[in-house]
Amino acid sequence: MGITGDFVLIVVAGFLGGLVARALGLPLLVGYVAAGVAVGPHTAGPTVTQVHDIEVLAEIGVALLLFALGLEVSIRDLRVVGRVALVGAPLQIVLTAALGAGLVTLVGVPGREAAWFGAMAAMSSSMVVLKTLAATGTTSTLASRVMIGVLVVQDLAVVPMMILLPQLGGGSGEPGGLAGAAGLAVVFLGGMVIVGTRWLPVVLRRVAGWQSRELFLVAVVAAGVGIGAIAWSLGLSFAVGAFVAGVVLSESELRHQALSDVEPLRDIFGLLFFVSVGMLFDPGYVLEHVAAVTTVVMALVFGKAVICGGIARLFGYRNMAPWIVGLGLAQIGEFSFVLARAGLAGGYLSSETYDLALSSTVLSMAISPLVFPGLLPAARAIKDRLRPAPPATDRPIERDDLENHVVVAGYGRTGRAVVDALQTVGLPYLVVDQHRESLQALLDEDVPAIWGDITSDTIQRAAGIDRARMLVMTVPDWSAVRLGIERARQRHPRLFVVARAGTLERVETLRQLGIEAVVQPEFEGGVAMVRRALGACDRPAAEIDRVAGALRARLYAPDVPSA
C-alpha cells in the first residue's frame, strides 16, 4: 500500500504507544517515540517502508508545532516574571549548553557535535511542564509562572539556534557566514513585523467575519505554511517561518481561536514527527552504552536542576520556589528533537551522537513527570507568602491577571445583562464570544474578552477557567452548553456554573451534570408574567414570592437552586 500503509501503521502504532505511555503516567510523546522505535528499521516486526515520504510529512508536523508555539508565545506572559525570564533564561541556556557539551565531550563526542548536544540540552519541555501544571491545577503559583516565563524564552531561542547551529557545525562558521545568516534572518523578521502585523490579521478578520470555521482554519494553516515557504525560499528554515507566522498572530484577538482550530492538525502531524524521530533511534546503542547514557542523563538532569534553581534564587525567589523551578525544568524538551533531526539531516551530527541525544531526551522526559507532581502542591502552600495581593480596583482587571473571576460565555442579550450586572457590583469578569461583531464592540469599550468557542480546551485555558469562581453559560447552542460545562468541570471540578437550558427537558440533563443554577428562559418569562399579574391583582409580595418559588421548585427540583 506504499505511503498509505505506512501512514496507517504509524497512526496505529502511535495510538498503542500513547495508550501505554498514558497508563504509565508518561508524556504521550514518549509513547510516540517508542512506537517509532517499534516500526523502525532497527527492530523486528512491521516496518515503515517509505521513510523519506514520512519524513516529509514530519517536516509539516514540525512547522505546525512551531506555528502553534508562536501563537502561544506572548510578550505579556513575561511581565509577571520579567527579569528572571528575560535575563535569567538566556543565562540558563548558556550555562546548560556548556554543561551538556562538557558532559558529552567526556564520553568521546567531538567538539562541534558537542555544541549541538549542548544546545539541545538547554531546552526544557513545554509540553511536559504545561500538561503537568494543568493536571495538578497549579498554573497560577509563583514557581509555575517563573517556569512558564523561562519556557517561553527557551522556545524563542530555538529560532536563532536553528539558524546559527548549521553555520557552526557545517565547517562554514566564518564570521561572514554567520553575519549573512543573521542579516537574512533580521530582514525576514523585519518584513514580517511590518507586513504581517498590518495585513495578515486584517485578512483573517475578514475571513472570520464570514462565520465559516472551516474557511478560517484553512486561512490560518495557509498563513502558517505560506510564510514558512517564503522563509525556505530565502534559505531559512521552513519551520522557522511558520513559527514567525504564529508570533505575528499571537498579539491579535484571533490567536486563541486560531490555536484552537489548528491544534488537532498539529497533534496528528506532530505524531508523525515524533514517530519518525523514534524510527531513526537504534535501541542497540543504549544497550551497548548503558553506562555512558546513564551518566549523561543523571548528571544533566541534576546539573540542569541546580542551574535553573540557582538562577531563580539569584533573582530573588525564596523558600521552595527555586527548587521547584529547578526540578520542573530539569528535563530535555521536545524541541531538542527538532534540533537533532536538523543536525542529522544536515550531516552535522553523527548517528551515534543522535542516538545519545535522543536517549537522553526520552529518558529525562520520562523521569520528570514522576518527580515533578509531588513538588507542585508545595508551591501552592507558599503562594500567598511569596506573591503580594493585587491592588484593589474598580474596573475590570486585565485578562493576564484574572483570578477568582466570572467567565461569561456568550455576549447576546443575556450576556450583556450579566456583564452590566458584574460591572455594577465591581466583580472581575471575562467574556468569551464567537461572533466578531460582538467582540469588536467589547474591545472598543476596553472590556476583557476573548474571541473563540467556549467548548475548546485552548479557549478555556486562555480564559483562566481553572482560576475562575464562576462560569455563566448564556450561549443558546445546547451542544456548546453541555460540552463547555463538561470540559470546564474537568479543568475545575468545583467551578460554580450558571447555565441556560433551552427547553424544559434539558433542565434535567443539566441537573444530572450537577449544575448549581439552571435557567430556562421561556419558563422564567412565564414566572415573571405570573408575578406581574399577581401584583396587578394586589396580592401581597410574600404570597407572590411563595407562588413563584413553588413554580421554580417544581421545575428545577428542590435540591437545585434556581437563578
XYZ file of C-alpha atoms in Angstrom, residues 62-435:
374
model
C 7.467 20.458 12.898
C 6.152 23.541 11.100
C 2.690 23.219 12.659
C 4.243 22.547 16.068
C 6.282 25.734 15.865
C 3.358 27.676 14.363
C 1.174 26.684 17.314
C 4.020 27.577 19.682
C 4.251 31.005 18.068
C 0.528 31.526 18.663
C 1.016 30.690 22.350
C 4.043 32.953 22.815
C 3.169 36.394 24.114
C 5.460 39.079 25.437
C 2.766 39.801 28.011
C 3.465 36.383 29.544
C 6.880 37.644 30.588
C 5.671 40.677 32.541
C 4.918 38.817 35.761
C 8.399 37.294 35.897
C 10.147 39.692 33.555
C 13.682 39.793 34.921
C 14.162 36.093 35.560
C 12.664 35.254 32.145
C 14.375 37.882 30.018
C 17.757 37.824 31.782
C 17.859 34.591 33.744
C 16.586 32.315 30.960
C 19.330 33.270 28.457
C 21.877 32.772 31.249
C 20.385 29.349 31.949
C 20.560 28.430 28.261
C 24.243 29.332 28.056
C 25.194 27.539 31.280
C 23.185 24.399 30.484
C 24.519 24.275 26.938
C 28.053 24.446 28.313
C 27.241 21.715 30.832
C 25.739 19.449 28.180
C 28.610 19.983 25.772
C 31.142 19.296 28.506
C 29.435 16.094 29.610
C 29.280 14.507 26.170
C 32.855 15.587 25.426
C 33.903 13.392 28.347
C 32.301 10.358 26.671
C 34.052 10.992 23.361
C 31.716 13.270 21.359
C 33.640 15.677 19.052
C 33.601 19.401 19.788
C 31.164 20.620 17.112
C 28.728 17.799 17.774
C 29.036 18.507 21.490
C 27.929 22.097 20.801
C 24.799 20.757 19.075
C 24.120 18.448 22.011
C 24.588 21.322 24.465
C 22.028 23.429 22.594
C 19.558 20.544 22.727
C 20.194 20.006 26.443
C 19.433 23.672 27.175
C 15.797 23.241 26.116
C 13.130 22.131 28.601
C 9.830 20.519 27.685
C 6.954 22.986 27.431
C 4.648 20.070 26.717
C 5.603 18.131 29.856
C 5.625 21.158 32.165
C 2.387 22.753 30.931
C 0.453 19.484 30.898
C 1.678 18.661 34.399
C 0.713 22.124 35.653
C -2.735 21.814 34.091
C -3.255 18.322 35.509
C -2.392 19.457 39.034
C -4.237 22.783 38.812
C -1.212 24.856 39.823
C -0.727 27.137 36.819
C -1.115 30.269 38.967
C 1.594 29.584 41.584
C 4.676 31.756 41.612
C 7.041 28.889 40.727
C 4.768 27.871 37.860
C 4.774 31.386 36.417
C 8.554 31.500 36.602
C 8.741 28.189 34.734
C 6.321 29.384 32.059
C 8.314 32.578 31.534
C 11.577 30.657 31.204
C 9.939 28.172 28.813
C 8.749 30.993 26.563
C 12.290 32.365 26.261
C 13.712 28.872 25.712
C 11.212 28.221 22.937
C 12.054 31.542 21.316
C 15.735 30.574 21.442
C 15.036 27.610 19.146
C 14.752 30.001 16.204
C 18.257 31.534 16.357
C 19.672 28.092 17.195
C 18.174 26.619 14.021
C 19.716 29.477 12.051
C 23.166 29.608 13.660
C 23.943 25.985 14.565
C 24.274 24.828 10.928
C 26.766 27.636 10.382
C 28.833 26.435 13.320
C 28.503 22.763 12.546
C 28.993 22.606 8.813
C 32.509 23.816 8.501
C 31.453 27.265 7.304
C 31.302 29.043 10.586
C 33.352 32.051 9.395
C 32.180 35.451 10.642
C 30.906 36.291 7.156
C 28.699 33.212 7.043
C 27.272 33.893 10.483
C 26.712 37.557 9.678
C 24.968 36.645 6.437
C 22.634 34.203 8.147
C 21.869 36.670 10.924
C 21.335 39.514 8.438
C 18.945 37.457 6.333
C 17.017 36.494 9.443
C 16.753 40.153 10.509
C 15.455 41.172 7.070
C 12.860 38.389 7.101
C 11.729 39.157 10.658
C 11.571 42.879 9.940
C 9.478 42.290 6.840
C 7.110 40.044 8.756
C 6.692 42.579 11.541
C 5.883 45.353 9.081
C 3.781 43.413 6.592
C 2.431 40.575 8.687
C 1.138 42.594 11.616
C -0.695 45.005 9.310
C -2.096 42.799 6.566
C -2.380 39.259 7.876
C -4.710 39.977 10.835
C -6.886 42.138 8.566
C -7.307 39.282 6.077
C -8.079 36.776 8.827
C -10.600 39.142 10.436
C -12.401 39.387 7.104
C -12.445 35.597 6.793
C -13.644 35.237 10.397
C -16.456 37.686 9.647
C -17.926 35.190 7.177
C -18.663 32.854 10.117
C -17.165 29.801 8.409
C -14.960 27.926 10.862
C -13.715 25.618 8.118
C -12.610 28.507 5.918
C -10.971 30.217 8.877
C -8.970 27.045 9.629
C -7.820 26.852 6.009
C -6.810 30.519 6.105
C -4.809 30.039 9.327
C -2.962 26.978 8.019
C -2.321 28.726 4.687
C -0.787 31.660 6.556
C 1.492 29.379 8.586
C 2.762 27.185 5.758
C 2.797 30.064 3.274
C 5.105 32.186 5.398
C 7.153 29.062 6.089
C 7.583 28.606 2.337
C 8.721 32.225 1.979
C 11.341 31.660 4.688
C 12.500 28.465 2.968
C 12.846 30.273 -0.366
C 15.145 32.778 1.353
C 17.358 29.969 2.619
C 15.921 29.902 6.126
C 14.084 27.035 7.800
C 10.513 26.250 6.766
C 9.689 25.628 10.431
C 11.209 28.967 11.489
C 8.955 30.770 9.029
C 5.904 29.018 10.433
C 6.977 29.997 13.947
C 7.284 33.639 12.925
C 3.796 33.491 11.400
C 2.451 32.289 14.731
C 4.229 35.061 16.628
C 2.778 37.657 14.236
C -0.718 36.455 15.086
C -0.035 35.964 18.791
C -0.868 39.546 19.762
C -4.109 39.518 17.764
C -7.510 38.784 19.261
C -7.685 35.930 16.739
C -4.892 33.945 18.400
C -6.953 31.763 20.724
C -9.442 30.547 18.132
C -6.644 30.082 15.585
C -4.734 27.934 18.069
C -7.873 26.011 18.968
C -8.562 25.216 15.303
C -5.012 24.266 14.342
C -4.292 22.080 17.398
C -5.879 18.868 16.010
C -3.811 19.168 12.814
C -0.723 19.933 14.864
C -1.279 16.881 17.031
C -1.717 14.493 14.089
C 1.293 15.777 12.167
C 3.201 16.016 15.439
C 2.510 12.319 15.913
C 4.183 11.675 12.558
C 7.155 13.756 13.629
C 7.735 12.017 16.959
C 7.258 8.578 15.410
C 9.752 9.474 12.679
C 12.173 10.534 15.437
C 11.865 7.098 17.008
C 12.344 5.385 13.640
C 15.870 6.754 13.497
C 16.658 5.583 17.026
C 18.782 2.476 17.476
C 17.980 0.624 20.754
C 21.162 -1.333 20.328
C 23.093 1.876 21.025
C 21.606 2.167 24.528
C 22.327 -1.474 25.289
C 25.930 -1.071 24.191
C 26.441 2.248 26.015
C 24.367 1.862 29.175
C 26.993 3.445 31.408
C 27.550 6.481 29.172
C 23.826 7.148 28.634
C 23.011 6.749 32.330
C 25.879 9.021 33.374
C 24.939 11.759 30.904
C 21.234 11.668 31.794
C 21.672 11.710 35.566
C 24.425 14.337 35.522
C 22.496 16.510 33.084
C 19.194 16.323 34.978
C 20.890 17.084 38.296
C 23.092 19.825 36.847
C 20.226 21.477 34.982
C 18.078 21.430 38.127
C 20.841 23.166 40.067
C 21.371 25.760 37.318
C 17.654 26.583 36.918
C 17.023 26.620 40.660
C 20.148 28.659 41.337
C 19.151 31.286 38.759
C 15.665 31.548 40.277
C 17.300 32.050 43.697
C 19.708 34.594 42.227
C 16.758 36.674 41.031
C 15.197 36.862 44.461
C 12.879 33.854 44.698
C 12.902 32.209 48.110
C 11.766 29.160 50.068
C 10.854 26.151 47.908
C 10.191 28.084 44.692
C 13.754 27.899 43.259
C 13.962 24.130 43.693
C 10.515 23.532 42.285
C 11.586 25.626 39.281
C 14.854 23.700 39.025
C 13.369 20.208 39.137
C 10.447 21.255 36.977
C 12.743 22.398 34.153
C 15.386 19.673 34.550
C 14.266 17.539 31.608
C 15.305 17.989 27.959
C 12.482 19.318 25.811
C 10.666 18.216 22.670
C 12.357 20.872 20.539
C 15.641 19.099 21.070
C 14.119 16.541 18.691
C 13.742 19.315 16.126
C 17.372 20.334 16.542
C 18.534 16.711 16.493
C 16.657 15.962 13.286
C 18.049 19.110 11.663
C 21.578 18.179 12.741
C 21.301 14.610 11.483
C 19.681 15.594 8.185
C 22.330 18.249 7.541
C 25.233 15.959 8.356
C 26.220 17.949 11.437
C 25.545 15.069 13.845
C 26.707 11.504 13.595
C 24.200 8.705 14.175
C 25.951 7.868 17.467
C 25.564 11.408 18.821
C 21.987 11.488 17.575
C 21.232 8.265 19.445
C 22.845 9.655 22.599
C 20.798 12.873 22.325
C 17.572 11.017 21.664
C 18.160 8.571 24.516
C 18.934 11.393 26.940
C 15.856 13.358 25.897
C 13.412 10.479 26.153
C 14.774 9.250 29.498
C 14.812 12.721 31.060
C 11.237 13.353 29.916
C 10.164 10.020 31.348
C 11.751 10.833 34.727
C 10.343 14.356 35.033
C 6.609 13.556 35.406
C 7.450 11.100 38.171
C 9.232 13.747 40.278
C 7.513 16.976 39.299
C 3.892 16.485 40.511
C 4.942 15.779 44.075
C 6.643 19.165 44.306
C 3.843 21.299 42.887
C 1.469 21.204 45.881
C 4.236 22.819 47.937
C 4.208 25.760 45.522
C 0.527 26.342 46.282
C 1.226 26.323 50.023
C 3.769 29.145 49.782
C 1.974 31.101 47.050
C 0.278 33.629 49.336
C 3.515 34.446 51.159
C 5.592 34.977 48.037
C 3.102 36.902 45.914
C 1.527 40.112 47.246
C -2.208 40.546 46.852
C -3.241 42.586 43.794
C -4.276 46.175 44.481
C -7.984 46.948 44.717
C -9.536 48.342 41.557
C -12.961 49.473 40.441
C -12.506 48.413 36.828
C -12.313 45.008 35.161
C -8.777 43.699 35.648
C -6.688 42.703 32.654
C -7.045 39.156 31.354
C -3.428 38.257 32.216
C -4.150 38.973 35.882
C -7.586 37.367 36.071
C -8.176 35.182 39.087
C -11.342 34.385 41.024
C -13.270 35.957 38.149
C -16.510 35.231 36.290
C -16.301 33.806 32.771
C -19.319 34.873 30.695
C -19.766 32.625 27.657
C -21.791 34.456 25.002
C -22.463 38.166 24.569
C -26.024 38.239 23.290
C -28.839 39.990 25.151
C -28.476 37.720 28.181
C -24.693 38.008 28.218
C -24.868 41.808 28.060
C -27.237 41.853 31.037
C -24.849 39.647 33.039
C -21.865 41.857 32.155
C -23.762 45.011 33.113
C -24.582 43.471 36.493
C -20.978 42.378 37.075
C -19.739 45.866 36.194
C -22.262 47.403 38.581
C -21.103 45.322 41.555
C -17.413 45.525 40.593
C -16.696 41.816 40.083
C -13.838 40.877 37.702
C -15.011 39.065 34.568
C -14.005 37.891 31.109
C -16.279 37.473 28.093
C -15.862 34.608 25.598
C -17.793 35.004 22.348
C -17.603 33.537 18.843
C -19.059 36.488 16.940
